mmCIF file of N, CA and C in Angstrom:
data_model
loop_
_atom_site.group_PDB
_atom_site.id
_atom_site.type_symbol
_atom_site.label_atom_id
_atom_site.label_comp_id
_atom_site.label_asym_id
_atom_site.label_seq_id
_atom_site.Cartn_x
_atom_site.Cartn_y
_atom_site.Cartn_z
ATOM 1 N N MET A 1 -29.036 62.832 32.641
ATOM 2 C CA MET A 1 -27.852 62.533 31.842
ATOM 3 C C MET A 1 -27.944 61.075 31.410
ATOM 4 N N GLY A 2 -27.754 60.860 30.131
ATOM 5 C CA GLY A 2 -27.824 59.517 29.589
ATOM 6 C C GLY A 2 -26.555 58.731 29.859
ATOM 7 N N LYS A 3 -26.659 57.439 29.660
ATOM 8 C CA LYS A 3 -25.512 56.553 29.898
ATOM 9 C C LYS A 3 -24.332 56.914 29.001
ATOM 10 N N ALA A 4 -24.590 57.242 27.741
ATOM 11 C CA ALA A 4 -23.508 57.600 26.818
ATOM 12 C C ALA A 4 -22.805 58.874 27.269
ATOM 13 N N GLU A 5 -23.592 59.870 27.725
ATOM 14 C CA GLU A 5 -22.997 61.123 28.213
ATOM 15 C C GLU A 5 -22.144 60.865 29.451
ATOM 16 N N GLU A 6 -22.656 60.027 30.339
ATOM 17 C CA GLU A 6 -21.919 59.701 31.560
ATOM 18 C C GLU A 6 -20.610 58.988 31.230
ATOM 19 N N GLU A 7 -20.659 58.049 30.295
ATOM 20 C CA GLU A 7 -19.444 57.342 29.893
ATOM 21 C C GLU A 7 -18.445 58.294 29.250
ATOM 22 N N LEU A 8 -18.945 59.240 28.468
ATOM 23 C CA LEU A 8 -18.075 60.227 27.833
ATOM 24 C C LEU A 8 -17.402 61.098 28.887
ATOM 25 N N ARG A 9 -18.152 61.522 29.898
ATOM 26 C CA ARG A 9 -17.574 62.329 30.977
ATOM 27 C C ARG A 9 -16.514 61.536 31.732
ATOM 28 N N MET A 10 -16.786 60.267 31.983
ATOM 29 C CA MET A 10 -15.819 59.426 32.684
ATOM 30 C C MET A 10 -14.558 59.260 31.843
ATOM 31 N N THR A 11 -14.735 59.113 30.527
ATOM 32 C CA THR A 11 -13.590 58.986 29.631
ATOM 33 C C THR A 11 -12.759 60.262 29.654
ATOM 34 N N ASP A 12 -13.429 61.418 29.614
ATOM 35 C CA ASP A 12 -12.723 62.696 29.672
ATOM 36 C C ASP A 12 -11.988 62.855 31.000
ATOM 37 N N LEU A 13 -12.625 62.439 32.088
ATOM 38 C CA LEU A 13 -11.988 62.509 33.399
ATOM 39 C C LEU A 13 -10.757 61.615 33.431
ATOM 40 N N GLY A 14 -10.888 60.422 32.894
ATOM 41 C CA GLY A 14 -9.755 59.495 32.847
ATOM 42 C C GLY A 14 -8.607 60.058 32.041
ATOM 43 N N LYS A 15 -8.923 60.646 30.895
ATOM 44 C CA LYS A 15 -7.886 61.253 30.054
ATOM 45 C C LYS A 15 -7.205 62.396 30.785
ATOM 46 N N SER A 16 -7.991 63.192 31.492
ATOM 47 C CA SER A 16 -7.442 64.325 32.239
ATOM 48 C C SER A 16 -6.495 63.843 33.340
ATOM 49 N N LEU A 17 -6.902 62.806 34.050
ATOM 50 C CA LEU A 17 -6.056 62.264 35.120
ATOM 51 C C LEU A 17 -4.765 61.676 34.559
ATOM 52 N N ILE A 18 -4.861 61.003 33.437
ATOM 53 C CA ILE A 18 -3.671 60.432 32.799
ATOM 54 C C ILE A 18 -2.733 61.544 32.361
ATOM 55 N N GLN A 19 -3.276 62.611 31.770
ATOM 56 C CA GLN A 19 -2.452 63.729 31.317
ATOM 57 C C GLN A 19 -1.749 64.399 32.496
ATOM 58 N N GLU A 20 -2.460 64.571 33.609
ATOM 59 C CA GLU A 20 -1.848 65.160 34.805
ATOM 60 C C GLU A 20 -0.689 64.295 35.297
ATOM 61 N N GLU A 21 -0.869 62.991 35.285
ATOM 62 C CA GLU A 21 0.184 62.075 35.730
ATOM 63 C C GLU A 21 1.387 62.143 34.797
ATOM 64 N N ILE A 22 1.155 62.230 33.504
ATOM 65 C CA ILE A 22 2.250 62.344 32.535
ATOM 66 C C ILE A 22 3.044 63.618 32.795
ATOM 67 N N GLU A 23 2.345 64.735 33.000
ATOM 68 C CA GLU A 23 3.016 66.010 33.263
ATOM 69 C C GLU A 23 3.830 65.942 34.550
ATOM 70 N N LYS A 24 3.272 65.318 35.572
ATOM 71 C CA LYS A 24 3.972 65.174 36.851
ATOM 72 C C LYS A 24 5.258 64.367 36.666
ATOM 73 N N ARG A 25 5.169 63.283 35.927
ATOM 74 C CA ARG A 25 6.342 62.427 35.716
ATOM 75 C C ARG A 25 7.395 63.107 34.852
ATOM 76 N N LYS A 26 6.975 63.920 33.895
ATOM 77 C CA LYS A 26 7.943 64.671 33.087
ATOM 78 C C LYS A 26 8.710 65.646 33.971
ATOM 79 N N ALA A 27 8.010 66.319 34.867
ATOM 80 C CA ALA A 27 8.663 67.254 35.783
ATOM 81 C C ALA A 27 9.653 66.511 36.679
ATOM 82 N N GLU A 28 9.247 65.364 37.201
ATOM 83 C CA GLU A 28 10.130 64.574 38.063
ATOM 84 C C GLU A 28 11.366 64.101 37.301
ATOM 85 N N LEU A 29 11.184 63.690 36.061
ATOM 86 C CA LEU A 29 12.313 63.247 35.245
ATOM 87 C C LEU A 29 13.262 64.407 34.965
ATOM 88 N N LEU A 30 12.720 65.577 34.656
ATOM 89 C CA LEU A 30 13.566 66.744 34.414
ATOM 90 C C LEU A 30 14.376 67.084 35.660
ATOM 91 N N ILE A 31 13.761 67.020 36.817
ATOM 92 C CA ILE A 31 14.482 67.295 38.065
ATOM 93 C C ILE A 31 15.624 66.297 38.240
ATOM 94 N N LYS A 32 15.382 65.036 37.969
ATOM 95 C CA LYS A 32 16.444 64.024 38.065
ATOM 96 C C LYS A 32 17.573 64.320 37.086
ATOM 97 N N MET A 33 17.217 64.733 35.872
ATOM 98 C CA MET A 33 18.236 65.061 34.870
ATOM 99 C C MET A 33 19.073 66.257 35.326
ATOM 100 N N LEU A 34 18.407 67.263 35.881
ATOM 101 C CA LEU A 34 19.120 68.451 36.360
ATOM 102 C C LEU A 34 20.017 68.108 37.545
ATOM 103 N N MET A 35 19.551 67.232 38.425
ATOM 104 C CA MET A 35 20.375 66.817 39.568
ATOM 105 C C MET A 35 21.595 66.038 39.090
ATOM 106 N N GLN A 36 21.420 65.239 38.068
ATOM 107 C CA GLN A 36 22.550 64.496 37.508
ATOM 108 C C GLN A 36 23.575 65.461 36.912
ATOM 109 N N LYS A 37 23.098 66.492 36.231
ATOM 110 C CA LYS A 37 23.989 67.443 35.567
ATOM 111 C C LYS A 37 24.652 68.385 36.565
ATOM 112 N N PHE A 38 23.875 68.922 37.514
ATOM 113 C CA PHE A 38 24.402 69.959 38.409
ATOM 114 C C PHE A 38 24.649 69.479 39.838
ATOM 115 N N LYS A 39 24.325 68.246 40.140
ATOM 116 C CA LYS A 39 24.532 67.610 41.455
ATOM 117 C C LYS A 39 23.577 68.117 42.531
ATOM 118 N N LYS A 40 23.097 69.352 42.412
ATOM 119 C CA LYS A 40 22.175 69.886 43.416
ATOM 120 C C LYS A 40 21.185 70.828 42.736
ATOM 121 N N VAL A 41 19.921 70.654 43.084
ATOM 122 C CA VAL A 41 18.858 71.543 42.622
ATOM 123 C C VAL A 41 18.063 71.935 43.863
ATOM 124 N N SER A 42 17.921 73.227 44.083
ATOM 125 C CA SER A 42 17.246 73.697 45.296
ATOM 126 C C SER A 42 15.777 73.276 45.307
ATOM 127 N N ASP A 43 15.233 73.183 46.510
ATOM 128 C CA ASP A 43 13.812 72.858 46.652
ATOM 129 C C ASP A 43 12.951 73.923 45.978
ATOM 130 N N GLU A 44 13.429 75.176 46.001
ATOM 131 C CA GLU A 44 12.704 76.264 45.344
ATOM 132 C C GLU A 44 12.567 75.976 43.848
ATOM 133 N N TYR A 45 13.662 75.605 43.212
ATOM 134 C CA TYR A 45 13.629 75.305 41.780
ATOM 135 C C TYR A 45 12.793 74.062 41.497
ATOM 136 N N LYS A 46 12.904 73.066 42.359
ATOM 137 C CA LYS A 46 12.094 71.857 42.178
ATOM 138 C C LYS A 46 10.610 72.204 42.198
ATOM 139 N N GLY A 47 10.225 73.051 43.138
ATOM 140 C CA GLY A 47 8.828 73.468 43.231
ATOM 141 C C GLY A 47 8.371 74.226 42.000
ATOM 142 N N LYS A 48 9.237 75.102 41.513
ATOM 143 C CA LYS A 48 8.899 75.877 40.317
ATOM 144 C C LYS A 48 8.776 74.973 39.094
ATOM 145 N N ILE A 49 9.654 73.997 38.989
ATOM 146 C CA ILE A 49 9.608 73.069 37.853
ATOM 147 C C ILE A 49 8.308 72.273 37.868
ATOM 148 N N LYS A 50 7.879 71.863 39.045
ATOM 149 C CA LYS A 50 6.676 71.032 39.158
ATOM 150 C C LYS A 50 5.408 71.740 38.694
ATOM 151 N N ILE A 51 5.418 73.069 38.660
ATOM 152 C CA ILE A 51 4.211 73.790 38.230
ATOM 153 C C ILE A 51 4.344 74.393 36.831
ATOM 154 N N LEU A 52 5.460 74.122 36.170
ATOM 155 C CA LEU A 52 5.648 74.626 34.808
ATOM 156 C C LEU A 52 4.717 73.908 33.834
ATOM 157 N N PRO A 53 4.317 74.591 32.774
ATOM 158 C CA PRO A 53 3.547 73.913 31.722
ATOM 159 C C PRO A 53 4.394 72.825 31.061
ATOM 160 N N GLU A 54 3.726 71.817 30.563
ATOM 161 C CA GLU A 54 4.413 70.682 29.936
ATOM 162 C C GLU A 54 5.357 71.137 28.822
ATOM 163 N N GLU A 55 4.936 72.122 28.039
ATOM 164 C CA GLU A 55 5.761 72.609 26.926
ATOM 165 C C GLU A 55 7.085 73.183 27.422
ATOM 166 N N THR A 56 7.045 73.883 28.562
ATOM 167 C CA THR A 56 8.261 74.479 29.120
ATOM 168 C C THR A 56 9.191 73.400 29.655
ATOM 169 N N ILE A 57 8.632 72.390 30.288
ATOM 170 C CA ILE A 57 9.438 71.270 30.783
ATOM 171 C C ILE A 57 10.155 70.600 29.616
ATOM 172 N N GLU A 58 9.430 70.382 28.532
ATOM 173 C CA GLU A 58 10.034 69.758 27.350
ATOM 174 C C GLU A 58 11.109 70.655 26.741
ATOM 175 N N LEU A 59 10.899 71.967 26.768
ATOM 176 C CA LEU A 59 11.878 72.908 26.239
ATOM 177 C C LEU A 59 13.175 72.860 27.052
ATOM 178 N N ILE A 60 13.052 72.863 28.373
ATOM 179 C CA ILE A 60 14.239 72.779 29.234
ATOM 180 C C ILE A 60 14.970 71.466 28.978
ATOM 181 N N ALA A 61 14.227 70.374 28.890
ATOM 182 C CA ALA A 61 14.846 69.067 28.648
ATOM 183 C C ALA A 61 15.585 69.050 27.315
ATOM 184 N N THR A 62 15.027 69.711 26.321
ATOM 185 C CA THR A 62 15.657 69.762 25.003
ATOM 186 C C THR A 62 16.996 70.489 25.047
ATOM 187 N N TYR A 63 17.061 71.550 25.845
ATOM 188 C CA TYR A 63 18.270 72.383 25.889
ATOM 189 C C TYR A 63 19.122 72.159 27.139
ATOM 190 N N ILE A 64 18.887 71.075 27.859
ATOM 191 C CA ILE A 64 19.585 70.839 29.120
ATOM 192 C C ILE A 64 21.107 70.812 28.956
ATOM 193 N N PHE A 65 21.589 70.326 27.823
ATOM 194 C CA PHE A 65 23.035 70.229 27.633
ATOM 195 C C PHE A 65 23.671 71.582 27.355
ATOM 196 N N GLU A 66 22.856 72.578 27.072
ATOM 197 C CA GLU A 66 23.371 73.922 26.841
ATOM 198 C C GLU A 66 23.401 74.758 28.114
ATOM 199 N N LEU A 67 22.793 74.263 29.178
ATOM 200 C CA LEU A 67 22.795 74.987 30.448
ATOM 201 C C LEU A 67 24.151 74.833 31.122
ATOM 202 N N ASN A 68 24.677 75.946 31.615
ATOM 203 C CA ASN A 68 25.959 75.922 32.316
ATOM 204 C C ASN A 68 25.805 75.995 33.826
ATOM 205 N N SER A 69 24.650 76.427 34.284
ATOM 206 C CA SER A 69 24.386 76.478 35.720
ATOM 207 C C SER A 69 22.891 76.314 35.945
ATOM 208 N N VAL A 70 22.553 75.849 37.114
ATOM 209 C CA VAL A 70 21.146 75.642 37.444
ATOM 210 C C VAL A 70 20.408 76.983 37.476
ATOM 211 N N GLU A 71 21.127 78.058 37.757
ATOM 212 C CA GLU A 71 20.516 79.381 37.815
ATOM 213 C C GLU A 71 19.987 79.834 36.452
ATOM 214 N N GLU A 72 20.492 79.259 35.382
ATOM 215 C CA GLU A 72 20.009 79.609 34.042
ATOM 216 C C GLU A 72 18.550 79.194 33.835
ATOM 217 N N LEU A 73 18.025 78.393 34.739
ATOM 218 C CA LEU A 73 16.616 78.004 34.660
ATOM 219 C C LEU A 73 15.687 79.186 34.905
ATOM 220 N N GLU A 74 16.199 80.233 35.550
ATOM 221 C CA GLU A 74 15.378 81.398 35.887
ATOM 222 C C GLU A 74 14.604 81.928 34.689
ATOM 223 N N LYS A 75 15.193 81.882 33.516
ATOM 224 C CA LYS A 75 14.522 82.446 32.341
ATOM 225 C C LYS A 75 13.271 81.661 31.948
ATOM 226 N N TYR A 76 13.108 80.474 32.495
ATOM 227 C CA TYR A 76 11.940 79.654 32.176
ATOM 228 C C TYR A 76 10.810 79.802 33.195
ATOM 229 N N PHE A 77 11.096 80.480 34.314
ATOM 230 C CA PHE A 77 10.082 80.586 35.378
ATOM 231 C C PHE A 77 9.234 81.826 35.215
#
């Protein structure tokens, strides 16, 4: 493997790690927003949120003000 290929792989790895961190932080922020709105979010829901795809997390965040109960999250799991 040449130096350029190795640098490219390292760059891809770095990008992947950064993307994973961004997704993790989005999930954590959504959980905080839900706790602010509903005062309590079960550990079960927190766990489910943490493994949701980024697009779903963004969708829930977009419609958070339309949710009337934390149980309405079920449709996203």
